[in-house]
């Protein structure tokens, strides 16, 4: 099975800050990676798929990049409503493993 | 509009059986996989497995193989996740999600909270 790691596990930033989260796969997954946002008590929401494609309706301050084993997710200007936990997930082969998550809060 | 609507919260005793559901609408049910994801209290997301409604082809994560059973009823566009004998450690939120053939899980249900007391 492909293992996914994320860093940092938690992050505190100020409104307006640029925030970056990284995700690493244990083997080459091409660009078969998605990023999810999960707010407390809510289902995960797909933000980015195929490593860098923004899901319809998702604000353009969110972006993703990378291929192979190393990926990153960026919020260009943090907004208060972005407080959530963010997960990466690969779908290169089954099982579709999730990363452990990055909890983001506002300073 | 694509929607996945899950059944309501369940409170059960250890050893009891349970079947929760995920009703799909707004798309062709038989052409997308349905994935199930567990989230234990205060923890991250765990991928349990997927089922293809057209032929009920099912793939389980090794961690969940033999612990749960996934099924579908194509006539009512509904996927199911069931347990034959619950354990306290099955206490969690369970999500269903639509998964493309080689693509992301793009639409999610609202989740079903399962609480198992010993």
Coordinates of N, CA and C in Angstrom, one line a residue:
Chain A
X1 N 0.8 -1.2 0.0 CA 0.0 0.0 0.0 C 0.9 1.3 0.0
X2 N 0.4 2.3 -0.6 CA 1.1 3.6 -0.7 C 0.8 4.3 0.6
X3 N 1.8 4.8 1.3 CA 1.7 5.6 2.5 C 1.8 7.1 2.2
X4 N 1.0 7.9 2.8 CA 1.0 9.3 2.6 C 1.4 10.0 3.9
X5 N 2.3 11.0 3.8 CA 2.7 11.8 5.0 C 2.4 13.2 4.7
X6 N 2.1 14.0 5.7 CA 1.9 15.4 5.6 C 2.7 16.2 6.6
X7 N 3.0 17.4 6.2 CA 3.6 18.3 7.2 C 3.3 19.7 6.9
X8 N 3.1 20.6 8.0 CA 3.2 20.1 9.4 C 1.9 19.4 9.8
X9 N 1.9 18.9 11.0 CA 0.6 18.3 11.5 C -0.3 19.4 12.0
X10 N 0.2 20.5 12.4 CA -0.6 21.7 12.8 C 0.1 22.9 12.4
X11 N -0.7 24.0 12.3 CA -0.1 25.2 11.8 C -1.0 26.4 12.3
X12 N -0.3 27.4 12.8 CA -1.0 28.6 13.2 C -0.6 29.8 12.4
X13 N -1.5 30.5 11.7 CA -1.1 31.6 10.9 C -2.1 32.8 11.0
X14 N -1.7 33.9 10.5 CA -2.5 35.1 10.6 C -3.3 35.3 9.3
X15 N -4.4 36.0 9.5 CA -5.2 36.3 8.3 C -4.4 37.1 7.3
X16 N -4.4 36.7 6.0 CA -3.6 37.3 5.0 C -2.3 36.6 4.7
X17 N -1.9 35.7 5.6 CA -0.6 35.0 5.4 C -0.8 34.0 4.3
X18 N 0.4 33.7 3.7 CA 0.5 32.6 2.7 C 0.8 31.3 3.5
X19 N 0.1 30.3 3.3 CA 0.2 29.0 4.0 C 0.5 27.9 3.0
X20 N 1.5 27.1 3.4 CA 1.8 25.9 2.5 C 1.9 24.7 3.3
X21 N 1.2 23.6 2.8 CA 1.2 22.3 3.4 C 1.9 21.3 2.4
X22 N 2.7 20.4 2.9 CA 3.3 19.5 2.0 C 2.8 18.1 2.2
X23 N 2.8 17.3 1.2 CA 2.3 15.9 1.3 C 3.3 15.0 0.5
X24 N 3.7 13.9 1.0 CA 4.6 13.0 0.3 C 4.1 11.6 0.3
X25 N 4.2 11.0 -0.9 CA 3.8 9.6 -1.1 C 5.0 8.7 -1.0
X26 N 4.7 7.5 -0.6 CA 5.8 6.5 -0.4 C 6.3 6.0 -1.7
X27 N 5.6 6.2 -2.8 CA 6.0 5.8 -4.1 C 5.4 6.7 -5.2
X28 N 5.8 6.6 -6.4 CA 5.3 7.5 -7.5 C 3.8 7.3 -7.7
X29 N 3.1 8.4 -7.5 CA 1.6 8.4 -7.8 C 1.3 9.3 -8.9
X30 N 2.2 9.7 -9.8 CA 2.0 10.6 -10.9 C 1.3 11.9 -10.3
X31 N 0.2 12.3 -10.8 CA -0.5 13.4 -10.3 C -1.9 13.0 -9.7
X32 N -2.0 11.7 -9.3 CA -3.3 11.2 -8.8 C -3.4 11.6 -7.3
X33 N -3.5 12.9 -7.0 CA -3.6 13.4 -5.7 C -4.7 14.4 -5.6
X34 N -5.5 14.3 -4.5 CA -6.5 15.4 -4.2 C -6.2 15.9 -2.8
X35 N -6.8 17.1 -2.6 CA -6.7 17.8 -1.3 C -8.1 18.1 -0.8
X36 N -8.4 17.9 0.4 CA -9.7 18.1 1.0 C -9.6 19.0 2.2
X37 N -10.7 19.8 2.4 CA -10.8 20.6 3.6 C -11.9 20.0 4.4
X38 N -11.7 19.9 5.7 CA -12.7 19.4 6.6 C -12.9 20.4 7.8
X39 N -14.1 20.9 7.9 CA -14.4 21.8 9.1 C -15.1 20.9 10.2
X40 N -15.0 21.3 11.4 CA -15.5 20.5 12.5 C -17.0 20.2 12.3
X41 N -17.3 18.9 12.4 CA -18.7 18.5 12.3 C -19.2 18.4 10.9
X42 N -18.3 18.6 9.9 CA -18.7 18.5 8.5 C -18.0 17.5 7.8
X43 N -18.6 17.1 6.6 CA -17.9 16.1 5.7 C -16.7 16.8 5.0
X44 N -15.7 16.0 4.6 CA -14.7 16.6 3.8 C -15.2 17.2 2.5
X45 N -14.5 18.3 2.1 CA -14.9 18.9 0.8 C -13.7 18.9 -0.1
X46 N -13.9 18.4 -1.3 CA -12.8 18.4 -2.3 C -12.5 19.8 -2.8
X47 N -11.2 20.1 -2.7 CA -10.7 21.4 -3.1 C -9.9 21.3 -4.4
X48 N -9.0 20.3 -4.5 CA -8.1 20.2 -5.6 C -8.0 18.7 -6.0
X49 N -7.9 18.4 -7.3 CA -7.7 17.1 -7.7 C -6.7 17.1 -8.8
X50 N -6.2 15.9 -9.2 CA -5.1 15.7 -10.2 C -4.0 16.7 -9.8
X51 N -3.7 16.8 -8.5 CA -2.6 17.6 -7.9 C -2.7 19.1 -8.0
X52 N -3.3 19.6 -9.1 CA -3.3 21.0 -9.3 C -4.6 21.6 -9.9
X53 N -5.6 20.8 -10.1 CA -6.9 21.3 -10.7 C -7.8 21.7 -9.6
X54 N -8.2 22.9 -9.7 CA -9.2 23.5 -8.7 C -10.6 23.0 -9.0
X55 N -11.2 22.4 -8.0 CA -12.6 22.0 -8.1 C -13.5 23.2 -8.4
X56 N -14.5 23.0 -9.2 CA -15.5 24.1 -9.5 C -16.0 24.7 -8.2
X57 N -16.0 26.1 -8.2 CA -16.5 26.8 -7.1 C -15.5 27.1 -6.0
X58 N -14.4 26.5 -6.0 CA -13.4 26.7 -5.0 C -12.6 28.0 -5.2
X59 N -12.5 28.8 -4.2 CA -11.8 30.1 -4.4 C -10.3 29.9 -5.0
X60 N -9.9 30.9 -5.8 CA -8.6 30.8 -6.4 C -7.5 31.0 -5.5
X61 N -7.7 31.4 -4.2 CA -6.6 31.5 -3.3 C -6.0 30.1 -2.9
X62 N -6.8 29.1 -3.2 CA -6.3 27.7 -3.0 C -5.6 27.2 -4.3
X63 N -4.4 26.6 -4.1 CA -3.7 26.0 -5.2 C -3.0 24.8 -4.8
X64 N -2.6 23.9 -5.8 CA -1.8 22.7 -5.5 C -0.8 22.5 -6.6
X65 N 0.3 21.8 -6.2 CA 1.3 21.5 -7.2 C 2.0 20.3 -6.9
X66 N 2.8 19.8 -7.8 CA 3.6 18.6 -7.6 C 3.3 17.4 -8.4
X67 N 4.1 16.5 -8.5 CA 3.9 15.2 -9.2 C 4.9 14.2 -8.7
X68 N 4.6 12.9 -8.9 CA 5.6 11.9 -8.5 C 5.3 11.5 -7.0
X69 N 6.2 12.0 -6.2 CA 6.0 11.7 -4.7 C 5.9 13.0 -3.8
X70 N 6.1 14.1 -4.4 CA 6.1 15.4 -3.5 C 5.1 16.4 -4.1
X71 N 4.3 16.8 -3.1 CA 3.2 17.7 -3.5 C 3.1 18.8 -2.4
X72 N 2.5 19.9 -2.9 CA 2.2 21.0 -1.9 C 0.8 21.6 -2.2
X73 N 0.3 22.2 -1.1 CA -1.0 22.8 -1.2 C -0.8 24.2 -0.5
X74 N -1.3 25.2 -1.2 CA -1.1 26.6 -0.8 C -2.4 27.4 -0.7
X75 N -2.5 28.2 0.4 CA -3.5 29.2 0.5 C -2.8 30.5 0.4
X76 N -3.1 31.3 -0.7 CA -2.3 32.5 -0.9 C -2.5 33.6 0.1
X77 N -3.7 33.7 0.6 CA -4.0 34.7 1.6 C -5.0 34.2 2.5
X78 N -4.6 33.8 3.7 CA -5.5 33.0 4.6 C -6.7 33.9 5.0
X79 N -7.9 33.3 5.0 CA -9.1 33.9 5.4 C -9.6 33.2 6.6
X80 N -10.4 33.9 7.5 CA -10.9 33.3 8.7 C -11.7 32.0 8.4
X81 N -12.4 32.0 7.3 CA -13.2 30.8 7.0 C -12.4 29.6 6.5
X82 N -11.1 29.8 6.4 CA -10.2 28.7 6.0 C -9.7 27.8 7.2
X83 N -10.2 28.2 8.4 CA -9.8 27.4 9.5 C -10.5 26.0 9.4
X84 N -9.6 25.0 9.4 CA -10.1 23.6 9.1 C -8.9 22.7 9.2
X85 N -9.2 21.4 9.0 CA -8.1 20.4 8.8 C -8.1 20.0 7.4
X86 N -6.8 20.0 6.8 CA -6.6 19.7 5.4 C -6.0 18.3 5.3
X87 N -6.5 17.5 4.3 CA -6.0 16.2 4.1 C -5.6 16.0 2.6
X88 N -4.5 15.3 2.3 CA -4.3 14.9 1.0 C -4.7 13.4 0.9
X89 N -5.0 13.0 -0.3 CA -5.4 11.6 -0.6 C -4.9 11.2 -2.0
X90 N -4.3 10.1 -2.1 CA -3.9 9.6 -3.5 C -5.0 8.7 -4.0
X91 N -5.1 8.6 -5.3 CA -6.0 7.6 -5.9 C -5.3 6.9 -7.1
X92 N -4.0 6.7 -7.0 CA -3.2 6.0 -8.0 C -3.5 4.5 -8.0
X93 N -3.7 3.9 -6.9 CA -4.1 2.5 -6.8 C -4.8 2.3 -5.5
X94 N -5.5 1.2 -5.4 CA -6.2 0.9 -4.1 C -5.3 0.4 -3.1
X95 N -5.4 0.7 -1.8 CA -6.4 1.6 -1.2 C -6.0 3.1 -1.4
X96 N -7.0 3.9 -1.5 CA -6.8 5.3 -1.7 C -6.5 6.0 -0.3
X97 N -5.2 5.9 0.1 CA -4.8 6.3 1.4 C -4.9 7.9 1.6
X98 N -5.3 8.3 2.8 CA -5.3 9.7 3.2 C -4.0 10.0 3.9
X99 N -3.5 11.2 3.8 CA -2.5 11.7 4.7 C -3.1 11.9 6.1
X100 N -2.3 12.1 7.1 CA -2.8 12.2 8.5 C -3.5 13.5 8.8
X101 N -3.4 14.5 7.9 CA -4.1 15.8 8.1 C -3.2 16.9 8.7
X102 N -3.5 18.1 8.4 CA -2.9 19.3 8.9 C -4.0 20.2 9.5
X103 N -3.9 20.5 10.8 CA -4.9 21.3 11.4 C -4.4 22.7 11.4
X104 N -5.2 23.6 10.8 CA -4.8 25.0 10.5 C -5.7 25.9 11.4
X105 N -5.1 26.8 12.2 CA -5.9 27.7 12.9 C -5.3 29.1 12.8
X106 N -6.0 30.1 13.2 CA -5.6 31.5 13.1 C -5.0 32.0 14.4
X107 N -3.9 32.7 14.2 CA -3.2 33.3 15.4 C -4.0 34.4 16.0
Chain B
X1 N -28.5 18.0 -9.5 CA -27.5 18.2 -8.4 C -27.2 16.8 -7.8
X2 N -25.9 16.5 -7.8 CA -25.4 15.3 -7.2 C -25.6 15.4 -5.7
X3 N -26.2 14.4 -5.1 CA -26.4 14.3 -3.6 C -26.2 12.9 -3.1
X4 N -25.5 12.8 -2.0 CA -25.4 11.5 -1.3 C -26.0 11.8 0.1
X5 N -27.1 11.1 0.4 CA -27.8 11.3 1.7 C -27.7 10.0 2.5
X6 N -27.1 10.1 3.7 CA -26.8 9.0 4.5 C -27.9 8.9 5.6
X7 N -28.1 7.7 6.1 CA -29.0 7.4 7.2 C -28.6 8.0 8.5
X8 N -29.5 8.1 9.4 CA -29.3 8.8 10.6 C -28.4 8.1 11.7
X9 N -28.1 8.9 12.7 CA -27.2 8.4 13.7 C -27.7 7.1 14.4
X10 N -26.8 6.2 14.8 CA -27.2 5.0 15.4 C -26.5 4.8 16.8
X11 N -27.2 4.3 17.7 CA -26.6 4.0 19.0 C -26.9 2.5 19.3
X12 N -25.8 1.7 19.4 CA -26.0 0.3 19.5 C -25.2 -0.3 20.6
X13 N -25.4 -1.5 21.0 CA -24.7 -2.3 21.9 C -23.7 -3.1 21.2
X14 N -22.5 -3.4 21.9 CA -21.5 -4.3 21.3 C -22.2 -5.7 21.1
X15 N -21.8 -6.2 19.9 CA -22.4 -7.5 19.6 C -23.6 -7.5 18.6
X16 N -24.2 -6.3 18.6 CA -25.4 -6.1 17.7 C -24.9 -6.0 16.2
X17 N -25.9 -6.1 15.3 CA -25.6 -5.9 13.9 C -26.1 -4.6 13.5
X18 N -25.6 -4.1 12.4 CA -26.0 -2.7 11.9 C -25.8 -2.6 10.4
X19 N -26.7 -1.9 9.8 CA -26.6 -1.6 8.3 C -26.9 -0.2 8.2
X20 N -26.0 0.6 7.6 CA -26.2 2.0 7.4 C -26.3 2.2 5.9
X21 N -26.9 3.3 5.4 CA -27.1 3.5 4.0 C -26.7 4.8 3.5
X22 N -26.6 4.9 2.2 CA -26.1 6.1 1.4 C -26.9 6.1 0.1
X23 N -27.9 7.0 0.1 CA -28.7 7.1 -1.1 C -28.2 8.2 -2.1
X24 N -28.0 7.8 -3.3 CA -27.4 8.7 -4.3 C -28.5 9.2 -5.2
X25 N -28.3 10.5 -5.7 CA -29.2 11.1 -6.6 C -28.5 12.1 -7.5
X26 N -29.0 12.4 -8.6 CA -28.5 13.5 -9.5 C -27.4 13.0 -10.4
X27 N -27.2 11.7 -10.5 CA -26.2 11.2 -11.5 C -26.5 9.7 -11.7
X28 N -25.8 9.1 -12.7 CA -26.0 7.7 -13.0 C -25.3 6.8 -11.9
X29 N -26.0 6.2 -11.0 CA -25.5 5.5 -9.9 C -24.5 4.4 -10.3
X30 N -24.8 3.8 -11.4 CA -24.0 2.6 -11.8 C -22.7 2.9 -12.4
X31 N -22.4 4.1 -12.6 CA -21.2 4.5 -13.4 C -20.1 5.1 -12.5
X32 N -20.3 5.2 -11.2 CA -19.3 5.7 -10.3 C -19.1 4.7 -9.2
X33 N -17.9 4.6 -8.6 CA -17.7 3.8 -7.4 C -18.3 4.6 -6.2
X34 N -18.6 3.9 -5.2 CA -19.0 4.5 -3.9 C -17.9 4.0 -2.9
X35 N -17.2 5.0 -2.3 CA -16.2 4.7 -1.3 C -16.8 4.9 0.1
X36 N -16.3 4.2 1.1 CA -16.7 4.4 2.5 C -15.4 4.8 3.3
X37 N -15.6 5.8 4.2 CA -14.5 6.4 4.9 C -14.9 6.4 6.4
X38 N -14.0 6.0 7.2 CA -14.2 6.1 8.7 C -13.4 7.2 9.3
X39 N -14.0 7.9 10.3 CA -13.4 8.9 11.1 C -13.7 8.7 12.5
X40 N -12.7 8.1 13.2 CA -12.9 7.9 14.7 C -12.9 9.2 15.4
X41 N -13.4 9.3 16.6 CA -13.5 10.6 17.3 C -12.2 11.3 17.4
X42 N -12.1 12.5 16.9 CA -10.9 13.3 17.0 C -9.7 12.9 16.2
X43 N -10.0 11.9 15.2 CA -8.9 11.4 14.4 C -9.1 11.7 12.9
X44 N -8.2 11.2 12.1 CA -8.2 11.5 10.7 C -9.1 10.6 9.9
X45 N -9.0 10.7 8.6 CA -9.8 9.9 7.7 C -9.2 8.6 7.3
X46 N -10.0 7.5 7.3 CA -9.4 6.2 7.0 C -10.3 5.6 5.8
X47 N -9.6 5.3 4.8 CA -10.3 4.7 3.6 C -10.7 3.2 3.9
X48 N -11.9 2.9 3.8 CA -12.4 1.5 4.2 C -12.5 0.6 3.0
X49 N -12.9 1.2 1.8 CA -13.1 0.3 0.7 C -14.1 1.0 -0.3
X50 N -14.2 0.4 -1.5 CA -15.1 0.9 -2.5 C -16.0 -0.2 -3.1
X51 N -17.1 0.1 -3.7 CA -18.0 -0.8 -4.4 C -18.4 -0.1 -5.6
X52 N -18.5 -1.0 -6.7 CA -19.0 -0.5 -8.0 C -20.4 -1.0 -8.2
X53 N -21.4 0.0 -8.2 CA -22.8 -0.5 -8.2 C -23.2 -1.3 -9.4
X54 N -22.5 -1.1 -10.5 CA -23.0 -1.8 -11.7 C -22.9 -3.3 -11.5
X55 N -21.8 -3.8 -10.9 CA -21.6 -5.2 -10.8 C -21.3 -5.7 -9.4
X56 N -21.4 -4.7 -8.4 CA -21.1 -5.0 -7.0 C -19.6 -5.4 -6.8
X57 N -18.7 -5.1 -7.7 CA -17.3 -5.4 -7.5 C -16.9 -4.6 -6.3
X58 N -16.3 -5.2 -5.3 CA -16.0 -4.6 -4.0 C -14.5 -4.8 -3.7
X59 N -13.9 -3.7 -3.3 CA -12.5 -3.8 -2.8 C -12.3 -3.2 -1.4
X60 N -11.8 -4.0 -0.5 CA -11.7 -3.6 0.9 C -10.2 -3.2 1.2
X61 N -10.1 -2.2 2.0 CA -8.8 -2.0 2.6 C -8.4 -3.2 3.5
X62 N -7.2 -3.6 3.5 CA -6.8 -4.7 4.3 C -7.2 -4.5 5.8
X63 N -7.2 -3.3 6.3 CA -7.6 -3.0 7.6 C -9.0 -3.3 7.9
X64 N -9.9 -3.3 6.9 CA -11.3 -3.5 7.1 C -11.8 -4.8 6.5
X65 N -11.0 -5.5 5.8 CA -11.4 -6.8 5.2 C -11.9 -7.7 6.3
X66 N -13.1 -8.3 6.1 CA -13.6 -9.2 7.1 C -14.3 -8.5 8.3
X67 N -14.2 -7.2 8.4 CA -14.8 -6.5 9.5 C -16.1 -5.9 9.1
X68 N -16.3 -5.5 7.9 CA -17.5 -4.9 7.4 C -17.9 -5.5 6.0
X69 N -19.1 -5.3 5.6 CA -19.6 -5.7 4.3 C -20.2 -4.6 3.6
X70 N -19.8 -4.3 2.3 CA -20.4 -3.3 1.5 C -21.3 -3.9 0.5
X71 N -22.4 -3.3 0.2 CA -23.4 -3.8 -0.8 C -24.1 -2.6 -1.4
X72 N -24.9 -2.9 -2.5 CA -25.7 -1.9 -3.1 C -27.0 -2.5 -3.5
X73 N -28.0 -1.6 -3.6 CA -29.3 -1.9 -4.2 C -29.5 -1.0 -5.4
X74 N -29.2 -1.4 -6.6 CA -29.3 -0.6 -7.8 C -30.7 0.0 -8.0
X75 N -31.7 -0.8 -7.6 CA -33.0 -0.4 -7.9 C -33.4 0.9 -7.2
X76 N -32.7 1.2 -6.1 CA -33.0 2.4 -5.3 C -31.8 3.3 -5.1
X77 N -30.8 3.1 -5.9 CA -29.6 3.9 -5.9 C -29.0 4.1 -4.5
X78 N -28.9 3.0 -3.8 CA -28.4 3.0 -2.4 C -27.3 2.1 -2.2
X79 N -26.3 2.6 -1.5 CA -25.2 1.7 -1.0 C -25.3 1.5 0.5
X80 N -24.7 0.4 0.9 CA -24.8 0.0 2.3 C -23.5 -0.4 2.9
X81 N -23.4 -0.1 4.2 CA -22.2 -0.6 4.9 C -22.8 -1.3 6.2
X82 N -22.3 -2.6 6.4 CA -22.9 -3.3 7.5 C -21.9 -4.0 8.3
X83 N -22.3 -4.2 9.6 CA -21.5 -5.0 10.5 C -22.4 -6.1 11.1
X84 N -21.8 -7.3 11.3 CA -22.5 -8.4 11.9 C -22.4 -8.4 13.4
X85 N -21.4 -7.9 13.9 CA -21.2 -7.9 15.4 C -20.3 -6.7 15.7
X86 N -21.0 -5.6 16.2 CA -20.3 -4.4 16.5 C -19.4 -4.5 17.7
X87 N -18.3 -3.7 17.6 CA -17.4 -3.6 18.8 C -17.4 -2.1 19.2
X88 N -17.0 -1.8 20.4 CA -16.9 -0.5 20.9 C -16.0 0.4 20.0
X89 N -15.0 -0.3 19.5 CA -14.0 0.4 18.6 C -14.5 0.8 17.3
X90 N -15.8 0.3 17.0 CA -16.4 0.8 15.7 C -17.1 2.1 15.9
X91 N -17.1 2.7 17.1 CA -17.6 4.0 17.3 C -16.9 5.0 16.4
X92 N -17.6 5.7 15.5 CA -17.0 6.6 14.6 C -18.1 7.3 13.7
X93 N -17.6 8.3 13.0 CA -18.4 8.8 11.9 C -18.1 8.1 10.6
X94 N -19.0 7.7 9.9 CA -18.8 7.0 8.6 C -19.4 7.8 7.5
X95 N -18.5 8.0 6.5 CA -18.9 8.8 5.3 C -18.9 7.9 4.0
X96 N -19.9 8.2 3.2 CA -19.8 7.6 1.8 C -19.4 8.7 0.9
X97 N -18.8 8.4 -0.2 CA -18.4 9.4 -1.2 C -18.4 8.8 -2.6
X98 N -18.7 9.6 -3.6 CA -18.7 9.1 -5.0 C -17.3 9.2 -5.5
X99 N -16.8 8.1 -6.1 CA -15.4 8.1 -6.5 C -15.4 7.8 -8.0
X100 N -14.7 8.6 -8.8 CA -14.5 8.4 -10.2 C -13.6 7.2 -10.5
X101 N -13.7 6.6 -11.6 CA -12.9 5.4 -12.0 C -11.5 5.5 -11.6
X102 N -10.8 6.6 -12.1 CA -9.5 6.9 -11.7 C -9.4 8.4 -11.4
X103 N -10.1 8.7 -10.3 CA -10.2 10.1 -9.9 C -10.6 10.3 -8.5
X104 N -10.8 11.5 -8.1 CA -11.0 11.8 -6.7 C -12.4 11.4 -6.2
X105 N -12.6 11.4 -4.9 CA -13.9 11.3 -4.3 C -14.5 12.7 -4.3
X106 N -15.4 13.0 -5.2 CA -15.8 14.4 -5.4 C -17.0 14.8 -4.6
X107 N -18.0 13.9 -4.4 CA -19.2 14.2 -3.6 C -19.3 13.3 -2.4
X108 N -19.6 13.9 -1.3 CA -19.6 13.2 0.0 C -21.0 13.2 0.6
X109 N -21.4 12.2 1.3 CA -22.5 12.2 2.2 C -22.2 13.1 3.4
X110 N -23.3 13.3 4.2 CA -23.1 14.1 5.4 C -22.6 13.4 6.6
X111 N -22.5 12.1 6.4 CA -21.9 11.2 7.5 C -23.0 10.6 8.4
X112 N -22.7 9.4 8.9 CA -23.5 8.7 9.8 C -22.7 8.4 11.1
X113 N -23.1 8.9 12.2 CA -22.4 8.7 13.5 C -22.9 7.4 14.1
X114 N -22.0 6.5 14.3 CA -22.3 5.2 14.9 C -21.6 5.2 16.3
X115 N -22.4 5.0 17.3 CA -21.9 4.9 18.7 C -22.2 3.5 19.2
X116 N -21.2 2.8 19.7 CA -21.3 1.5 20.2 C -20.9 1.4 21.6
X117 N -21.8 1.0 22.5 CA -21.4 1.0 23.9 C -21.2 -0.5 24.3
X118 N -20.4 -0.7 25.3 CA -20.0 -2.0 25.7 C -20.8 -2.3 27.0

